[in-house]
PDB file of C-alpha atoms in Angstrom:
ATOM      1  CA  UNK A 940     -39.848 -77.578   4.442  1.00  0.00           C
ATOM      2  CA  UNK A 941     -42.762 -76.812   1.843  1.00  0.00           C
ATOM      3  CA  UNK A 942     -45.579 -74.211   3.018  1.00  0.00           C
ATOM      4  CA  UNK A 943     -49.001 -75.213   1.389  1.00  0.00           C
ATOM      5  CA  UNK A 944     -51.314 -72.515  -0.030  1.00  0.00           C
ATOM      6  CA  UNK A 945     -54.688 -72.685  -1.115  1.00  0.00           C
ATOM      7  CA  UNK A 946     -55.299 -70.671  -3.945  1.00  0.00           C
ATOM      8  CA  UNK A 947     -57.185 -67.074  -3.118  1.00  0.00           C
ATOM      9  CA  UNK A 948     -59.561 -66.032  -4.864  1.00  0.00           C
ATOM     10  CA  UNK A 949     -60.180 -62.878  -5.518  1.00  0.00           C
ATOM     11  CA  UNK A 950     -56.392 -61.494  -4.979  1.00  0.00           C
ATOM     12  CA  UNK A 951     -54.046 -60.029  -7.505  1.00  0.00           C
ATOM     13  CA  UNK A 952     -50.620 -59.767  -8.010  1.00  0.00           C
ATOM     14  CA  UNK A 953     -48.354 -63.571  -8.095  1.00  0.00           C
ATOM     15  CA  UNK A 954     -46.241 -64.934 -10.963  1.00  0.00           C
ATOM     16  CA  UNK A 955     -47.887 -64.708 -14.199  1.00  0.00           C
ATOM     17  CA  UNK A 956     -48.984 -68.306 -14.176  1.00  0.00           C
ATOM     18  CA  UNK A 957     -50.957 -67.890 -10.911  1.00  0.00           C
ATOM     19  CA  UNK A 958     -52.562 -64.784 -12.636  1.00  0.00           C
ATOM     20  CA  UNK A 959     -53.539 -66.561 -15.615  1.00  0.00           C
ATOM     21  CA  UNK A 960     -54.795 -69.962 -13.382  1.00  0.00           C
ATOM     22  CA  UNK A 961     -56.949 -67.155 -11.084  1.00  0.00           C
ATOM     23  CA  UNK A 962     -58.136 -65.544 -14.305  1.00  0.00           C
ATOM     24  CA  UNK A 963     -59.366 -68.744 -16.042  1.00  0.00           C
ATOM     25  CA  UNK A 964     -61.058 -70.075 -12.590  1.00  0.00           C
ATOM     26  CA  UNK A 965     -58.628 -72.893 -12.410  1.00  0.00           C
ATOM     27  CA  UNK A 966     -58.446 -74.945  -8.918  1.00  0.00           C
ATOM     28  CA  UNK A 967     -54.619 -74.980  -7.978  1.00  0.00           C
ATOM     29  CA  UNK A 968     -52.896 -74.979  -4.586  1.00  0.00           C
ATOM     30  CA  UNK A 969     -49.522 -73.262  -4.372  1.00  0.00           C
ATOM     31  CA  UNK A 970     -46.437 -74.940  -2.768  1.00  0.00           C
ATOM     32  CA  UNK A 971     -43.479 -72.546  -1.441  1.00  0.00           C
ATOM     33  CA  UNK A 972     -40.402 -74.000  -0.573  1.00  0.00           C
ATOM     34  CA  UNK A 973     -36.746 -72.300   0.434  1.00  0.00           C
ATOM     35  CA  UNK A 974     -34.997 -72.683  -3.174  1.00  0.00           C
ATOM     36  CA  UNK A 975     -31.041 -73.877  -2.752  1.00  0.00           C
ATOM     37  CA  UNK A 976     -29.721 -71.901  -6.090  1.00  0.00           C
ATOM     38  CA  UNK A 977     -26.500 -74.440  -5.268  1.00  0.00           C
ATOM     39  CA  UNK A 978     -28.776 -77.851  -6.662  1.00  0.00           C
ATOM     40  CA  UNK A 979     -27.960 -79.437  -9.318  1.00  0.00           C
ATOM     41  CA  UNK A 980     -31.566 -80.392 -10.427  1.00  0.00           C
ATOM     42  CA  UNK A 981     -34.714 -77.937  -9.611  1.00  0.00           C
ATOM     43  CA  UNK A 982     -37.459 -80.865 -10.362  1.00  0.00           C
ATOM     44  CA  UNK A 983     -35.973 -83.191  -7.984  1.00  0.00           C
ATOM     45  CA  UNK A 984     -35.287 -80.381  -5.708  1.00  0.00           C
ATOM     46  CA  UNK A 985     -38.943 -79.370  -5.710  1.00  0.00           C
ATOM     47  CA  UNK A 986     -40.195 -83.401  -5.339  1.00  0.00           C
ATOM     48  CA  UNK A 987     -38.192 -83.960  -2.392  1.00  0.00           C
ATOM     49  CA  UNK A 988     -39.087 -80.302  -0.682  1.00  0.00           C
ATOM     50  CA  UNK A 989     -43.240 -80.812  -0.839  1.00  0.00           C
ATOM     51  CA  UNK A 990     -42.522 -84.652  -0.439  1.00  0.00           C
ATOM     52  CA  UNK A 991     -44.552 -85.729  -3.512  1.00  0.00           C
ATOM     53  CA  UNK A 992     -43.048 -89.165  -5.727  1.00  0.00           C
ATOM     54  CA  UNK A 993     -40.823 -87.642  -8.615  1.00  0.00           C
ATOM     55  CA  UNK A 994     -43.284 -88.787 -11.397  1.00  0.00           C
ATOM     56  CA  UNK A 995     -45.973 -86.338 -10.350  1.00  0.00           C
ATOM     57  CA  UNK A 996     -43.258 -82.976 -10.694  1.00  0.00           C
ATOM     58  CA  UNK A 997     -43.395 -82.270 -13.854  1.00  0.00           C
ATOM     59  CA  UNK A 998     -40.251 -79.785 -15.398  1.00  0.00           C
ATOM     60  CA  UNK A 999     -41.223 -77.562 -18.031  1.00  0.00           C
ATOM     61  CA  UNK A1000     -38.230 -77.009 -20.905  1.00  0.00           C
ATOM     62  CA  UNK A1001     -38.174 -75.247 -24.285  1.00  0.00           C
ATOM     63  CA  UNK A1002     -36.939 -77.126 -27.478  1.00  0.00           C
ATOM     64  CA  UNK A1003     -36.446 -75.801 -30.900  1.00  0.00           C
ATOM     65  CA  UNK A1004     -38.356 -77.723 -33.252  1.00  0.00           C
ATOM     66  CA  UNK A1005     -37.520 -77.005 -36.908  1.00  0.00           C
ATOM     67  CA  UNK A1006     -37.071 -73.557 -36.014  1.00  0.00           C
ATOM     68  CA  UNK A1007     -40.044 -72.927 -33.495  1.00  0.00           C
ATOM     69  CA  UNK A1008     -39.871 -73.019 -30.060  1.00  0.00           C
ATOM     70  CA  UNK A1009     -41.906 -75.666 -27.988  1.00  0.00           C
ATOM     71  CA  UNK A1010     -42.650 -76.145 -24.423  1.00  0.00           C
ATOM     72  CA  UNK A1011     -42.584 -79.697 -23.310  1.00  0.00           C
ATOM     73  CA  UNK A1012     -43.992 -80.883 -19.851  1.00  0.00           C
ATOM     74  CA  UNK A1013     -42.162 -84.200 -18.757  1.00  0.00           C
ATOM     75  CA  UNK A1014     -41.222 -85.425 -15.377  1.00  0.00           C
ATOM     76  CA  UNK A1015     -38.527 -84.364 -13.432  1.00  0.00           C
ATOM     77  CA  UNK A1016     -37.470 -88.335 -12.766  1.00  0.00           C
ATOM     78  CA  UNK A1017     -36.775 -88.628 -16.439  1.00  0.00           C
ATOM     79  CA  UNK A1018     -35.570 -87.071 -19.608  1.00  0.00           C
ATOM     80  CA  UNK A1019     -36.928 -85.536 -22.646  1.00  0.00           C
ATOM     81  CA  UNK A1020     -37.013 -87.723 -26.007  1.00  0.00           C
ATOM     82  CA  UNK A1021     -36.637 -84.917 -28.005  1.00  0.00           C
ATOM     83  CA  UNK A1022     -37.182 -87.000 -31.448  1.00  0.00           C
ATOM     84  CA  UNK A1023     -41.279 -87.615 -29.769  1.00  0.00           C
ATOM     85  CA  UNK A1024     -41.510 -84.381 -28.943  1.00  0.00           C
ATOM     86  CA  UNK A1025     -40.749 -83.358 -32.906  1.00  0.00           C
ATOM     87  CA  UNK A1026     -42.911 -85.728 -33.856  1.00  0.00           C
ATOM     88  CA  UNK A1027     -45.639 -84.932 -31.441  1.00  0.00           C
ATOM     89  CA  UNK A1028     -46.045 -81.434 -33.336  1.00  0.00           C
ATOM     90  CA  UNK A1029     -45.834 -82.682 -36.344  1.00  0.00           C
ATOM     91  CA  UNK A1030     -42.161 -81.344 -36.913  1.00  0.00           C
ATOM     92  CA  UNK A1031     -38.530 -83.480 -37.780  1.00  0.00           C
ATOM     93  CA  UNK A1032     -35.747 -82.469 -35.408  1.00  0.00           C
ATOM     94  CA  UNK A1033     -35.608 -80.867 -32.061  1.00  0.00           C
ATOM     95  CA  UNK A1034     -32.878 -79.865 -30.517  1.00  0.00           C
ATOM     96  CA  UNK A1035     -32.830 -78.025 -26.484  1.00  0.00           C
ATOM     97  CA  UNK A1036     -33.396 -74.106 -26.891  1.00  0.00           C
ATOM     98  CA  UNK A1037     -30.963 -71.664 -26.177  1.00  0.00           C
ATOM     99  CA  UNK A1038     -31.273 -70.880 -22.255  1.00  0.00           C
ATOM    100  CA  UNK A1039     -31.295 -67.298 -23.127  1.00  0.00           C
ATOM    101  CA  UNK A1040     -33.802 -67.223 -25.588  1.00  0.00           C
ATOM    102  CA  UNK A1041     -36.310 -69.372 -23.865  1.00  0.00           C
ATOM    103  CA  UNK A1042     -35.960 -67.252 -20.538  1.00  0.00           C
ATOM    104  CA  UNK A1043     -36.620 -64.300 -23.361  1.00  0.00           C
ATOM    105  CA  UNK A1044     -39.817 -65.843 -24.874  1.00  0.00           C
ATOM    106  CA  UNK A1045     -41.354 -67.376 -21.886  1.00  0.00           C
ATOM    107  CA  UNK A1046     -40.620 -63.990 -19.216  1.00  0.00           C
ATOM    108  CA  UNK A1047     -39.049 -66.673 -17.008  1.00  0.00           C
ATOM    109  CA  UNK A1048     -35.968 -67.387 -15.228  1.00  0.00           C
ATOM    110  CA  UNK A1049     -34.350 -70.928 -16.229  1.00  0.00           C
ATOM    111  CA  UNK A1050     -35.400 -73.363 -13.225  1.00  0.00           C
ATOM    112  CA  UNK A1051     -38.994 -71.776 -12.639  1.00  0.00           C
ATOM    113  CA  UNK A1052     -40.134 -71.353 -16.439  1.00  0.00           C
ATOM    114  CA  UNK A1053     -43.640 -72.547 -16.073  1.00  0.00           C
ATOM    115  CA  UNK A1054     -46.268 -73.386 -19.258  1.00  0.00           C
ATOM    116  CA  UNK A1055     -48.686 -71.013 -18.083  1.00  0.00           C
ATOM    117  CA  UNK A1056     -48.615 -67.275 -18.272  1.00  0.00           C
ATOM    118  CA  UNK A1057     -45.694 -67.418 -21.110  1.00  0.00           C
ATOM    119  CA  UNK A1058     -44.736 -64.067 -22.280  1.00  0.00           C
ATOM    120  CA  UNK A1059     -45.414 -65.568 -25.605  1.00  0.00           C
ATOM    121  CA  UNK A1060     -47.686 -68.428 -25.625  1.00  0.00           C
ATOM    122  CA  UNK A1061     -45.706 -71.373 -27.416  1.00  0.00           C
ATOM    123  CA  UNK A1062     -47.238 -74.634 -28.806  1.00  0.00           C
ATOM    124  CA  UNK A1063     -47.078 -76.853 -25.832  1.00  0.00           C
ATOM    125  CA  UNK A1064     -47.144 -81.163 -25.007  1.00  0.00           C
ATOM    126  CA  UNK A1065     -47.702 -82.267 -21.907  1.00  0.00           C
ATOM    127  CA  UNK A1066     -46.286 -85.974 -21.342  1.00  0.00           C
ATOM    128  CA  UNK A1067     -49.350 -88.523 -21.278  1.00  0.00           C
ATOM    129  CA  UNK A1068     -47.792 -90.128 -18.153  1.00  0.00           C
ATOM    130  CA  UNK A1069     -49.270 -87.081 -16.688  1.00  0.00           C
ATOM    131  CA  UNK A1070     -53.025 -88.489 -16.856  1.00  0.00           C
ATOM    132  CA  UNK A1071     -52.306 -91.332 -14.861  1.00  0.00           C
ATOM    133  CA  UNK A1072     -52.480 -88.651 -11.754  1.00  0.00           C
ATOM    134  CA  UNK A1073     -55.186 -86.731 -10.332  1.00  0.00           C
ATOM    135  CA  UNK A1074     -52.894 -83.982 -10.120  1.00  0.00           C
ATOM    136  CA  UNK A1075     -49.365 -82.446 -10.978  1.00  0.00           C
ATOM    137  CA  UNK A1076     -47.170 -79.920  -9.763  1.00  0.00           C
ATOM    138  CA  UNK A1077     -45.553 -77.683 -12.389  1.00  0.00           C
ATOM    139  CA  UNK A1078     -43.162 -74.738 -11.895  1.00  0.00           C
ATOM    140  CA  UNK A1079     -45.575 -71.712 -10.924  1.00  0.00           C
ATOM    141  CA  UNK A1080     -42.746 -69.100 -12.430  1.00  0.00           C
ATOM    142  CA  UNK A1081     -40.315 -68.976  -9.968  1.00  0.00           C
ATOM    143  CA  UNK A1082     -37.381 -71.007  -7.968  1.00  0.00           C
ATOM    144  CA  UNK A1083     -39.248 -72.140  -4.933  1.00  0.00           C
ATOM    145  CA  UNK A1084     -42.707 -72.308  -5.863  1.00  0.00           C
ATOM    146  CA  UNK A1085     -44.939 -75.174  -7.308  1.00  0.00           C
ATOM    147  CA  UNK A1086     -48.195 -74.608  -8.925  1.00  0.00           C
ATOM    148  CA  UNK A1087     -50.742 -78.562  -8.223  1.00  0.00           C
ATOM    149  CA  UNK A1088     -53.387 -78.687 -10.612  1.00  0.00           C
ATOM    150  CA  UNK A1089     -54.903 -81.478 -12.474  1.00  0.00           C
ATOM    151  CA  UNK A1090     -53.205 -82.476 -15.988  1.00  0.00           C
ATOM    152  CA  UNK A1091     -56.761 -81.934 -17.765  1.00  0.00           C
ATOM    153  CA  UNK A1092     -56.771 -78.863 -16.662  1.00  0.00           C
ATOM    154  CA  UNK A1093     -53.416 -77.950 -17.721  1.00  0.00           C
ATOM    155  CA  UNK A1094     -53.532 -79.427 -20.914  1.00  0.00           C
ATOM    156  CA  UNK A1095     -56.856 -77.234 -21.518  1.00  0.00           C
ATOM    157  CA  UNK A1096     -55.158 -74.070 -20.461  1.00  0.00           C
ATOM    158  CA  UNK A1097     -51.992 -74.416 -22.595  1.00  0.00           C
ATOM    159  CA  UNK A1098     -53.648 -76.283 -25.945  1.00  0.00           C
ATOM    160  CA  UNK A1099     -51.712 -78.702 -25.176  1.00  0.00           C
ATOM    161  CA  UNK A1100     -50.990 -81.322 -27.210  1.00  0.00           C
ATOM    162  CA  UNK A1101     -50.970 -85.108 -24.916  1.00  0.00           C
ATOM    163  CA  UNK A1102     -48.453 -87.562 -26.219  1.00  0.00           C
ATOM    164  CA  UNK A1103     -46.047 -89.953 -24.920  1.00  0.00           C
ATOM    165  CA  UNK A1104     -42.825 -87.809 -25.190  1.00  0.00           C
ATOM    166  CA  UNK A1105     -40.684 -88.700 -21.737  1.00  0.00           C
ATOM    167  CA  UNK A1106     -38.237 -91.438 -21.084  1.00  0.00           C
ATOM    168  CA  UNK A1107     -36.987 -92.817 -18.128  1.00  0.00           C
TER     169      UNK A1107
END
């Protein structure tokens, strides 16, 4: 069953990507949930826990794009098209990044890397389906917890790049 926050304002401490929401004055409201490390998919884990239709839980994963890494923001109920998401940054091939090295890069764990509060901030594209929804939940940095927030707002926070780069 998912516990519902409100964000507190004011507080410290939380996963990097609350810190840097808090910091920048960003409305969010946390969702906990108990984390099975046995499931095969986190995203569709996390939609089914806080209840919420898979196209608004958005997975965050790292590509390498001609040699730089690259966040993309899709949603969980379908796949990366890795040949947009090259495009999208203006680049040739993608290919998945090496679990290791993303978890490296980003300072998270592989199932609760979130786009915000990266160790190193990577160029990032959010999926345009993500404007058709007042809000999104995105991995708030860890197994078990989901950051909602609107897409604008992410997309400001991140310098995101908005382009059509998720397939069903």
């Amino acid at each position: 069953m998912a516990k519902k926050q409100k964000k507190q304002s004011g507080g410290t401490g939380g996963t990097p990507a609350t810190v840097a929401l808090t910091a920048a004055g960003t409305p969010f409201t946390l969702h906990a949930y108990d984390h099975d490390p046995s499931t095969p998919s986190y995203g569709e884990e996390a939609a089914q826990a806080l209840g919420v239709p898979a196209d608004r839980v958005f997975k965050t994963l790292v590509a390498d794009v001609d040699g730089a890494l690259t966040v993309a923001v899709v949603p969980v109920a379908g796949q990366l098209d890795l040949k947009a998401l090259a495009a999208a940054v203006g680049g040739k091939r993608a290919t998945m990044a090496d679990p290791a090295a993303a978890e490296r890069t980003t300072g998270y764990v592989r199932g609760g890397i979130s786009p915000l509060g990266q160790r190193k901030r990577l160029p990032t594209v959010l999926d345009a389906s993500a404007s058709s929804h007042e809000t999104i939940c995105i991995s708030a940095g860890r197994r078990g917890l989901e950051v909602e927030l609107s897409p604008e707002a992410l997309a400001d926070l991140t310098s995101a790049t908005v382009a059509p780069i998720g397939r069903a």
